[in-house]
């Protein structure tokens, strides 16, 4: 039975990041709503309580019955989780004189405590809270303090630990060590969760689940659906039929390129060009969410019509990954953003659902792809929205606007792939840790800008026109905004600091070569408060 850590989500923006950090320790974890602890699951070896936007004193604050797991398995409370433990077990949580946010140093650390094994004194941590713990519960002991936060970390002998800082974020320099101490040493993880073990166990499970049934899978050309297809192909071979729908808003030449890639992989793929239908149904529509719904509806209609031709199919497979399922519904059950591959099957299809990647984060999907021997250019492909360029064109959608954006985007993406930079130190380590192939020479690696970036693309501001001059003539055309972000899981993202030389070259090429564009801008917004996509 697979060991697992349960992360109870109290609404923090960094809950997924906790999950990724645990997975990086080769340990399976599951993120669950704060009130959904699985009491009857014997595979649970530990519980982590996340942060929260609430104060423990708020009437609507999320609460959990600690007796479900305290005393049964080790528990770690983070930020709100720590405050909730203190507040519930008899300590005191009060509003801080000023919000404690940003870098702090642990001035004193009890390195004899297993949570802080291997820690250095004065280790930097990241604080983010408005309340502070002014008194810890009876029978607890302080094991870490900062200059301003006496009860920064505390513990009792019933295997309950609590920290007011966020060990999961990059700015907590020994945060990974803390989580490793908890997950591996305290909880006893055998660290058996890996890409290789996932492939072996999932292929075996798929063979048992699907038997001799035929499966249909909707391909998008992206990493997730491609890896899902190769994984299923390994399990059931030609009993998998893939359908790739071209809605007309893919990147330039993408439909044919993807079809060629799938042929090399030995997949049984049916390509459907339905661009005329999508353009007709999107005509005049400007609302972003309405665009998504129309594209999702049309995709189902086109896919369903093609799938009905495969009369003996019993399963529909999707490349849904863990963040899709978490982000589509928040812990109150409210929809945040519609995902075209999350939300149920058309009832008339009468197919059962198969989601072989549903427990994986994006970086894990890529590791699985490498384990399966897939080409690197497919594995490192940036995330791309299901509705395609439709949500990168402000305003209504027309074939001409798509043509303009495809041309601009093609120049930008090719430029990112072609521009090489040398990295060393921590920057090089991050790239190598992500599994991107690179040769180290004299302490440096050389990689493309594309491989350093989580996601990039061009946005057509088709609702805006700007004055320009080309030759001796006045122009009145559209601006294009370029977007590039760095991230680990897309829940938070920072704008990529691209070299000026590269930006100048790409801007010049787009304006000179793309008819309909006379101005190029660069988006320097981070998420939050902005989102990665504009719509």
XYZ file of C-alpha atoms in Angstrom:
535
model
C 0.000 0.000 0.000
C 1.371 3.437 -1.011
C 2.304 5.626 1.945
C 0.812 9.109 1.829
C 0.985 12.457 3.552
C -2.364 14.258 3.799
C -2.215 18.036 3.348
C -5.369 19.658 4.688
C -6.064 22.807 2.689
C -7.313 25.828 4.632
C -7.212 28.054 1.543
C -3.576 29.125 1.334
C -2.099 30.190 -2.010
C 0.913 27.991 -1.265
C -0.899 24.741 -0.426
C 0.004 23.242 -3.800
C 3.594 24.244 -3.214
C 3.621 22.196 -0.003
C 2.405 19.267 -2.077
C 5.129 19.702 -4.656
C 7.806 19.885 -1.983
C 6.567 16.627 -0.445
C 6.506 14.933 -3.874
C 10.078 16.109 -4.466
C 10.950 13.992 -1.430
C 9.741 10.937 -3.400
C 6.700 10.724 -1.168
C 3.096 10.589 -2.320
C 0.791 13.226 -0.854
C -2.811 14.208 -1.336
C -4.238 17.707 -0.890
C -7.712 17.587 0.606
C -10.220 20.192 1.843
C -9.683 21.003 5.518
C -12.852 19.099 6.497
C -12.305 15.939 4.433
C -9.688 14.004 6.374
C -9.898 10.297 5.377
C -10.369 8.648 8.760
C -10.420 5.125 7.328
C -7.215 5.307 5.255
C -4.431 3.228 6.879
C -1.841 4.437 4.342
C -1.721 7.940 5.919
C 1.616 8.420 7.699
C 1.379 12.129 8.498
C -0.761 15.275 8.256
C 0.191 18.831 7.308
C -2.170 21.750 8.029
C -1.769 24.562 5.481
C -1.933 28.318 5.838
C -5.146 30.279 5.291
C -6.357 33.768 4.368
C -8.429 33.755 7.559
C -7.656 34.568 11.171
C -8.535 31.830 13.674
C -10.853 34.429 15.233
C -12.892 35.029 12.063
C -16.453 33.645 12.321
C -16.043 32.021 8.886
C -12.568 30.596 9.618
C -12.098 26.977 8.552
C -11.895 24.536 11.451
C -11.055 20.850 11.754
C -11.402 18.287 14.542
C -7.767 17.681 15.515
C -8.658 14.501 17.404
C -9.094 12.747 14.042
C -5.325 12.536 13.640
C -3.460 14.025 16.637
C -2.040 11.090 18.567
C -2.450 8.764 15.583
C 0.102 10.177 13.117
C 2.635 13.033 13.214
C 1.147 16.477 12.525
C 2.786 19.657 11.200
C 0.919 22.963 11.284
C 2.133 25.746 8.978
C 1.229 29.419 9.624
C -2.568 29.322 10.096
C -2.183 25.609 10.801
C 0.171 26.445 13.672
C -2.147 29.161 14.964
C -5.142 26.834 14.756
C -3.290 24.174 16.766
C -2.382 26.724 19.439
C -5.850 28.309 19.532
C -7.639 24.941 19.695
C -5.401 23.293 22.293
C -5.373 26.143 24.815
C -2.750 28.589 23.606
C -3.368 32.210 22.662
C -3.424 33.826 19.224
C -3.647 37.610 19.009
C -3.497 40.238 16.314
C 0.097 41.279 15.707
C 1.048 44.920 16.237
C 2.042 44.954 12.577
C 1.663 42.339 9.872
C 4.617 39.966 9.974
C 5.464 39.520 6.314
C 8.708 38.726 4.522
C 12.149 37.471 5.463
C 13.069 36.736 9.076
C 15.874 34.812 10.757
C 15.513 32.035 13.311
C 17.691 33.504 16.054
C 17.386 30.394 18.207
C 16.726 26.856 16.968
C 16.627 23.640 18.980
C 18.656 21.447 16.631
C 18.187 18.484 18.983
C 14.530 18.407 17.968
C 13.999 16.084 14.964
C 12.173 18.810 13.018
C 15.300 20.988 13.002
C 17.915 18.294 12.477
C 20.760 19.689 10.378
C 19.568 23.291 10.732
C 21.915 26.219 11.008
C 21.372 28.971 13.567
C 20.084 32.243 12.064
C 18.497 30.387 9.144
C 16.304 32.610 6.959
C 12.552 31.865 6.886
C 9.513 33.522 5.291
C 6.703 34.960 7.419
C 3.221 35.881 6.190
C 0.614 36.447 8.891
C -1.420 39.150 10.586
C -1.962 37.228 13.834
C 0.778 35.884 16.083
C 0.917 33.162 18.726
C 1.471 34.894 22.072
C 1.120 31.764 24.229
C 1.571 28.114 23.307
C -0.625 25.336 24.750
C 0.276 23.463 27.925
C 2.784 20.627 27.448
C 4.229 22.271 24.313
C 7.794 23.558 24.079
C 9.237 26.385 21.976
C 11.881 25.060 19.561
C 12.430 28.103 17.328
C 12.253 31.903 17.673
C 12.966 34.972 15.586
C 13.770 38.451 16.828
C 10.086 39.444 16.712
C 8.298 36.080 16.993
C 9.078 34.181 20.195
C 6.840 31.211 19.330
C 7.988 30.764 15.743
C 8.107 26.966 16.187
C 6.851 24.685 18.948
C 6.259 21.001 19.642
C 4.841 18.474 22.050
C 5.613 14.824 22.624
C 2.372 13.671 20.994
C 4.130 14.216 17.654
C 2.614 17.643 16.964
C 4.851 20.324 15.429
C 3.897 23.857 14.466
C 5.756 26.657 12.667
C 4.516 30.188 12.053
C 6.677 30.554 8.933
C 6.313 28.928 5.490
C 8.952 26.203 4.926
C 7.509 25.425 1.481
C 8.500 28.739 -0.133
C 11.852 29.391 -1.774
C 12.759 32.193 0.652
C 12.834 29.772 3.616
C 16.365 28.647 2.851
C 16.257 25.408 4.848
C 12.556 24.789 4.313
C 13.184 21.668 2.238
C 15.350 20.283 5.056
C 12.539 20.910 7.547
C 9.983 19.158 5.355
C 12.385 16.261 4.761
C 12.894 15.940 8.511
C 9.144 15.775 9.007
C 8.167 13.583 6.051
C 11.101 11.146 6.016
C 12.511 11.037 9.547
C 9.424 11.760 11.645
C 6.649 10.236 9.506
C 8.824 7.400 8.201
C 8.360 7.797 4.443
C 10.140 5.053 2.504
C 10.545 7.516 -0.407
C 9.197 5.066 -2.969
C 7.271 7.594 -5.103
C 9.143 8.205 -8.390
C 8.531 8.489 -12.126
C 9.685 4.910 -12.654
C 7.484 3.526 -9.880
C 4.560 5.585 -11.155
C 4.913 4.197 -14.692
C 5.171 0.609 -13.491
C 2.258 0.805 -11.060
C 0.027 2.856 -13.371
C 0.543 0.604 -16.386
C -0.357 -2.394 -14.204
C -3.428 -0.584 -12.836
C -4.543 0.475 -16.335
C -4.282 -3.086 -17.624
C -6.444 -4.280 -14.748
C -8.895 -1.361 -14.961
C -9.380 -1.427 -18.733
C -8.998 -5.106 -19.522
C -9.726 -5.652 -23.223
C -11.885 -2.510 -23.516
C -11.312 0.160 -26.146
C -10.400 3.664 -24.967
C -10.790 7.058 -26.640
C -8.508 9.950 -25.690
C -8.800 13.598 -26.662
C -5.363 14.945 -27.566
C -4.492 18.629 -27.368
C -0.855 18.509 -28.440
C 0.233 19.512 -24.945
C 2.438 17.695 -22.482
C -0.345 16.276 -20.305
C -2.494 14.620 -22.948
C 0.573 13.421 -24.862
C 2.070 11.718 -21.804
C -1.329 10.231 -20.942
C -1.571 8.830 -24.487
C 1.899 7.255 -24.421
C 1.218 5.784 -20.965
C -2.074 4.266 -22.144
C -0.460 3.036 -25.342
C 2.117 1.214 -23.209
C -0.698 -0.425 -21.247
C -3.263 -1.329 -23.929
C -1.593 -0.701 -27.302
C -3.894 -0.371 -30.317
C -7.036 -0.511 -28.164
C -6.391 3.232 -27.652
C -7.758 5.636 -30.267
C -6.734 9.296 -29.981
C -8.724 12.191 -31.446
C -7.001 15.521 -32.088
C -9.417 18.377 -32.818
C -8.094 21.495 -34.563
C -10.275 24.410 -33.482
C -8.301 26.787 -35.684
C -6.651 28.627 -32.803
C -3.547 26.534 -32.331
C -0.087 27.973 -32.846
C 1.286 28.370 -36.356
C 1.566 25.002 -38.178
C 0.935 23.250 -34.874
C -1.736 20.841 -36.086
C 0.499 19.172 -38.666
C 3.580 19.239 -36.427
C 1.714 17.523 -33.616
C 0.238 14.915 -35.957
C 3.754 14.130 -37.188
C 5.015 13.811 -33.601
C 2.237 11.392 -32.697
C 2.981 9.273 -35.747
C 6.597 8.910 -34.575
C 5.320 7.836 -31.141
C 3.280 5.074 -32.758
C -0.061 6.401 -31.564
C -3.327 5.717 -33.361
C -4.530 9.300 -33.965
C -7.497 10.722 -35.868
C -7.054 14.402 -36.805
C -10.186 16.546 -37.246
C -10.107 20.052 -38.766
C -13.177 21.780 -37.287
C -11.882 25.353 -37.475
C -14.800 26.642 -39.589
C -17.343 25.584 -36.961
C -15.398 27.173 -34.112
C -14.862 30.466 -35.947
C -18.553 30.637 -36.876
C -19.735 30.016 -33.311
C -17.242 32.513 -31.845
C -18.175 35.302 -34.264
C -18.820 38.543 -32.362
C -18.197 37.027 -28.908
C -15.937 39.164 -26.695
C -16.487 37.892 -23.124
C -13.531 35.680 -22.092
C -15.529 33.126 -20.107
C -18.110 32.903 -22.896
C -15.327 32.180 -25.371
C -14.106 29.358 -23.145
C -17.600 27.898 -22.814
C -18.270 28.009 -26.557
C -14.947 26.356 -27.350
C -15.536 23.735 -24.660
C -19.047 23.044 -25.973
C -17.932 22.836 -29.588
C -14.995 20.627 -28.682
C -17.375 18.172 -26.999
C -19.717 18.222 -30.013
C -16.936 17.608 -32.546
C -15.215 15.068 -30.333
C -18.486 13.278 -29.622
C -19.373 13.044 -33.321
C -16.011 11.436 -34.073
C -16.084 9.219 -30.984
C -19.494 7.794 -31.896
C -17.875 6.208 -34.946
C -15.894 4.010 -32.535
C -18.894 1.974 -31.483
C -17.140 -0.445 -29.122
C -15.390 2.190 -26.953
C -16.154 2.014 -23.229
C -13.732 4.588 -21.761
C -12.801 8.202 -22.299
C -9.254 9.085 -21.208
C -8.131 12.630 -20.362
C -4.826 14.263 -19.531
C -6.236 15.880 -16.384
C -3.489 16.540 -13.832
C -3.647 17.290 -10.131
C -3.583 21.125 -10.322
C -6.517 21.014 -12.791
C -8.639 19.239 -10.228
C -7.520 21.432 -7.326
C -7.753 24.771 -9.164
C -11.130 24.154 -10.809
C -12.855 23.985 -7.430
C -11.692 25.784 -4.328
C -12.249 24.399 -0.848
C -15.698 25.998 -0.639
C -16.742 24.205 -3.830
C -16.944 27.370 -5.951
C -15.648 27.341 -9.516
C -12.581 29.561 -9.977
C -12.012 29.034 -13.691
C -13.455 26.538 -16.131
C -11.007 23.980 -17.500
C -11.998 22.323 -20.751
C -10.921 18.889 -19.519
C -12.436 19.023 -16.025
C -16.103 18.902 -15.232
C -17.639 15.646 -16.381
C -18.570 13.766 -19.518
C -21.417 14.388 -21.948
C -24.131 12.039 -20.686
C -24.918 10.803 -24.174
C -21.419 9.379 -24.574
C -22.054 6.696 -21.942
C -18.310 6.327 -21.365
C -16.422 5.748 -18.160
C -13.641 8.188 -17.302
C -9.952 7.265 -17.165
C -7.455 9.868 -15.896
C -4.036 8.218 -15.534
C -2.252 11.481 -14.595
C -4.796 12.787 -12.098
C -2.363 12.674 -9.155
C 0.614 14.334 -10.881
C 1.935 17.886 -10.845
C 3.251 19.294 -14.136
C 6.917 18.679 -13.362
C 6.080 15.082 -12.437
C 4.265 14.647 -15.764
C 7.450 15.709 -17.541
C 9.534 13.252 -15.527
C 7.109 10.481 -16.465
C 7.391 11.516 -20.131
C 11.162 11.171 -19.955
C 10.795 7.820 -18.241
C 8.616 6.739 -21.184
C 11.302 7.855 -23.661
C 9.308 10.662 -25.281
C 11.102 13.324 -27.410
C 12.415 16.227 -25.342
C 10.660 18.924 -27.414
C 7.296 17.390 -26.477
C 8.184 17.071 -22.809
C 9.481 20.643 -22.381
C 6.620 22.234 -24.333
C 5.197 25.152 -22.376
C 1.649 24.919 -21.020
C -0.851 26.172 -23.582
C -4.492 27.043 -22.829
C -7.134 24.621 -24.066
C -9.009 27.412 -25.904
C -5.710 28.257 -27.586
C -5.137 31.717 -29.023
C -8.807 32.589 -28.464
C -7.931 33.694 -24.924
C -4.869 35.572 -26.145
C -6.886 37.789 -28.479
C -8.710 40.584 -26.689
C -12.128 41.073 -28.194
C -13.843 38.988 -30.848
C -12.149 36.222 -32.820
C -11.611 36.245 -36.586
C -9.337 34.150 -38.825
C -7.351 37.299 -39.693
C -6.690 38.127 -36.029
C -5.598 34.549 -35.430
C -3.257 34.799 -38.427
C -1.678 37.973 -37.017
C -1.187 36.432 -33.584
C 0.122 33.141 -34.974
C 2.801 34.987 -36.943
C 3.846 37.165 -34.009
C 3.793 34.265 -31.568
C 5.851 32.086 -33.927
C 8.616 34.702 -34.121
C 8.610 35.071 -30.331
C 8.669 31.354 -29.470
C 11.298 30.528 -32.108
C 13.375 33.394 -30.748
C 13.165 32.024 -27.207
C 14.262 28.592 -28.424
C 17.183 29.975 -30.446
C 18.585 32.416 -27.856
C 21.117 30.634 -25.647
C 22.320 31.802 -22.254
C 24.939 30.480 -19.839
C 23.960 29.750 -16.258
C 25.898 28.851 -13.136
C 25.284 28.391 -9.429
C 21.690 28.304 -8.182
C 20.239 29.186 -11.609
C 22.001 26.202 -13.181
C 20.917 23.932 -10.333
C 17.249 24.826 -10.848
C 17.407 24.014 -14.562
C 19.163 20.695 -13.977
C 16.756 19.815 -11.144
C 13.870 20.296 -13.573
C 15.361 17.517 -15.687
C 16.237 19.719 -18.673
C 19.172 18.137 -20.523
C 22.274 20.339 -20.310
C 26.001 19.657 -20.174
C 27.971 21.242 -17.350
C 31.318 22.727 -18.406
C 33.556 24.767 -16.118
C 30.657 25.122 -13.684
C 28.311 26.508 -16.356
C 25.518 25.151 -18.513
C 24.100 26.563 -21.731
C 20.345 26.464 -22.272
C 17.782 28.324 -24.315
C 15.610 31.073 -22.864
C 12.654 28.825 -23.670
C 13.873 26.150 -21.245
C 14.210 28.665 -18.392
C 10.629 29.880 -18.752
C 7.458 28.228 -17.467
C 5.169 29.734 -20.078
C 5.402 32.305 -22.845
C 3.182 33.660 -25.574
C 2.025 36.700 -27.472
C -1.264 38.521 -26.862
C -3.050 40.502 -29.563
C -4.629 43.693 -28.252
C -7.165 43.715 -31.036
C -9.467 46.126 -29.178
C -6.665 48.724 -29.299
C -5.058 50.520 -32.209
C -1.918 52.609 -32.029
C -0.394 55.162 -34.389
C 2.893 54.286 -36.024
C 5.078 55.227 -38.971
C 6.406 52.763 -41.528
C 8.432 54.254 -44.338
C 6.834 57.636 -44.937
C 3.330 56.445 -44.173
C 1.231 56.698 -41.038
C -0.052 53.362 -39.706
C -2.943 52.645 -37.385
C -2.588 49.030 -36.337
C -2.647 46.699 -33.351
C -0.154 46.352 -30.498
C 1.099 42.933 -29.455
C 2.015 42.208 -25.837
C 4.612 39.558 -25.074
C 4.271 37.499 -21.904
C 6.865 35.227 -20.261
C 6.745 33.963 -16.700
C 8.817 31.802 -14.403
C 6.998 29.442 -12.073
C 7.033 25.974 -10.557
C 3.330 25.151 -10.558
C 1.464 28.110 -12.165
C -0.241 28.948 -8.857
C 2.208 31.827 -8.497
C 4.431 33.246 -11.223
C 6.921 36.053 -11.746
C 7.581 37.842 -15.024
C 10.744 36.633 -16.731
C 13.590 39.138 -16.921
C 14.476 38.605 -20.574
C 17.672 40.157 -21.985
C 17.198 43.577 -23.592
C 19.140 42.427 -26.630
C 16.671 39.591 -27.173
C 13.637 41.836 -26.605
C 14.914 44.393 -29.123
C 15.534 41.729 -31.767
C 12.134 40.061 -31.356
C 10.248 43.361 -31.272
C 11.949 44.545 -34.442
C 11.252 41.262 -36.235
C 7.570 41.183 -35.286
C 6.932 44.776 -36.371
C 8.814 44.318 -39.658
C 7.362 40.940 -40.600
C 3.846 40.716 -39.188
C 1.295 42.654 -41.200
C -1.181 44.327 -38.815
C 1.213 45.009 -35.919
C 3.087 48.258 -35.340
C 3.925 48.143 -31.634
C 5.282 45.517 -29.210
C 4.958 45.685 -25.412
C 6.183 43.400 -22.620
C 3.969 42.383 -19.689
C 5.835 42.746 -16.370
C 2.963 41.661 -14.101
C 3.329 38.817 -11.617
C 0.705 36.293 -10.458
C -0.856 37.306 -8.151
C -2.283 39.888 -8.609
C -2.378 39.312 -12.395
C -2.974 35.931 -14.031
C -0.663 34.293 -16.551
C -3.195 34.480 -19.378
C -4.905 37.773 -20.143
C -8.340 36.179 -20.460
